[in-house]
Amino acid sequence: MTMAPVIPVLVVKDVAHALPIAEALVSGGLPVLEVTLRTDAALDVIREMSKVDGAFIGAGTVLNEVQLDAAIDAGAKFIVSPGLTTPLAEAAIKRGIPFLPGIATAADIMRGLDLGLDRFKFFPAETSGGIKALKALAAPFYKARFCPTGGITVDTAGDWLAVDAVSCVGGSWLVPAGEPDPEAIKARARVAAALPR
Ligand code: 3PG
């Protein structure tokens, strides 16, 4: 969460796209990449992207312990989940891998704190009430830090990053679906990497 202001959330269907996408993002200044387990290619994409110098590749959309272990075997260095379940959180803590679970309520955060976690993905950020909701939610939990994700764009990322409790944001806007255009991805990464926080 401290390595870059933006974590690209990636849905990659073709493993042949892995290297060009990761190289473009890393050279544009975004080393931390979340590969979502939403395609059959995702684990191979993690393996491929992990070969890129300077890349820090994690797995997203991890829903259970089986997916957690598959992601770690593929080389994932961090784990993101859309929600916070006790079995997945305990397994991630046991494996010693950085774990960013999704939260959208005070009870979610309290369950996370009980498990020893204090870094959370605020998800889905815009439809859960946006910046106003996160500020209100974060107030009682002054040591917690958040990575809002879901509905954030290049135009709104800066507003989110200006919130004290926000360490970084996640989003899929950097890499649209389909055949990757490395120059366009790199240009978007440069803009995102330069966002103040
Ligand atoms: C996620 O999994 O974090 C979200 O699907 C990313 O949200 P976005 O596509 O609205 O950026």
PDB file of N, CA, C and O and ligand atoms in Angstrom, residues 9 38 121 123 149-151 171-172, ligand 1:
ATOM      1  N   VAL A   9      -5.934  -3.097 -11.015  1.00  0.00           N
ATOM      2  CA  VAL A   9      -6.691  -4.339 -10.844  1.00  0.00           C
ATOM      3  C   VAL A   9      -6.852  -4.945 -12.241  1.00  0.00           C
ATOM      4  O   VAL A   9      -7.463  -4.329 -13.116  1.00  0.00           O
ATOM      5  N   ARG A  38     -10.127 -14.174 -11.950  1.00  0.00           N
ATOM      6  CA  ARG A  38     -11.430 -14.163 -12.618  1.00  0.00           C
ATOM      7  C   ARG A  38     -11.347 -14.737 -14.022  1.00  0.00           C
ATOM      8  O   ARG A  38     -12.297 -14.627 -14.784  1.00  0.00           O
ATOM      9  N   LYS A 121      -9.335  -3.178   2.073  1.00  0.00           N
ATOM     10  CA  LYS A 121      -9.815  -2.649   0.794  1.00  0.00           C
ATOM     11  C   LYS A 121     -11.250  -2.174   1.045  1.00  0.00           C
ATOM     12  O   LYS A 121     -12.061  -2.938   1.574  1.00  0.00           O
ATOM     13  N   PHE A 123     -14.558  -1.676  -0.403  1.00  0.00           N
ATOM     14  CA  PHE A 123     -15.105  -2.218  -1.649  1.00  0.00           C
ATOM     15  C   PHE A 123     -16.584  -2.518  -1.521  1.00  0.00           C
ATOM     16  O   PHE A 123     -17.004  -3.085  -0.510  1.00  0.00           O
ATOM     17  N   THR A 149     -11.461   0.668  -3.698  1.00  0.00           N
ATOM     18  CA  THR A 149     -11.474   0.067  -5.040  1.00  0.00           C
ATOM     19  C   THR A 149     -12.924  -0.151  -5.453  1.00  0.00           C
ATOM     20  O   THR A 149     -13.754  -0.515  -4.621  1.00  0.00           O
ATOM     21  N   GLY A 150     -13.185   0.053  -6.726  1.00  0.00           N
ATOM     22  CA  GLY A 150     -14.538  -0.171  -7.232  1.00  0.00           C
ATOM     23  C   GLY A 150     -15.148   1.145  -7.670  1.00  0.00           C
ATOM     24  O   GLY A 150     -15.586   1.935  -6.831  1.00  0.00           O
ATOM     25  N   GLY A 151     -15.111   1.390  -8.980  1.00  0.00           N
ATOM     26  CA  GLY A 151     -15.708   2.605  -9.516  1.00  0.00           C
ATOM     27  C   GLY A 151     -14.791   3.810  -9.513  1.00  0.00           C
ATOM     28  O   GLY A 151     -15.213   4.918  -9.853  1.00  0.00           O
ATOM     29  N   GLY A 171      -7.823   0.053  -9.062  1.00  0.00           N
ATOM     30  CA  GLY A 171      -8.779   0.283 -10.138  1.00  0.00           C
ATOM     31  C   GLY A 171      -8.381  -0.413 -11.422  1.00  0.00           C
ATOM     32  O   GLY A 171      -7.208  -0.723 -11.630  1.00  0.00           O
ATOM     33  N   SER A 172      -9.392  -0.653 -12.238  1.00  0.00           N
ATOM     34  CA  SER A 172      -9.159  -1.389 -13.479  1.00  0.00           C
ATOM     35  C   SER A 172      -9.000  -0.458 -14.681  1.00  0.00           C
ATOM     36  O   SER A 172      -8.812  -0.931 -15.787  1.00  0.00           O
TER      37      SER A 172
HETATM   38  C1  3PG B   1     -12.083  -4.986  -7.920  1.00  0.00           C
HETATM   39  O1  3PG B   1     -12.141  -6.176  -8.006  1.00  0.00           O
HETATM   40  O2  3PG B   1     -11.376  -4.435  -7.090  1.00  0.00           O
HETATM   41  C2  3PG B   1     -12.952  -4.152  -8.799  1.00  0.00           C
HETATM   42  O3  3PG B   1     -13.646  -4.917  -9.719  1.00  0.00           O
HETATM   43  C3  3PG B   1     -12.227  -3.089  -9.508  1.00  0.00           C
HETATM   44  O4  3PG B   1     -13.142  -2.103  -9.660  1.00  0.00           O
HETATM   45  P1  3PG B   1     -13.214  -1.206 -10.959  1.00  0.00           P
HETATM   46  O5  3PG B   1     -13.303  -2.176 -12.125  1.00  0.00           O
HETATM   47  O6  3PG B   1     -14.478  -0.414 -10.800  1.00  0.00           O
HETATM   48  O7  3PG B   1     -11.982  -0.363 -11.008  1.00  0.00           O
END
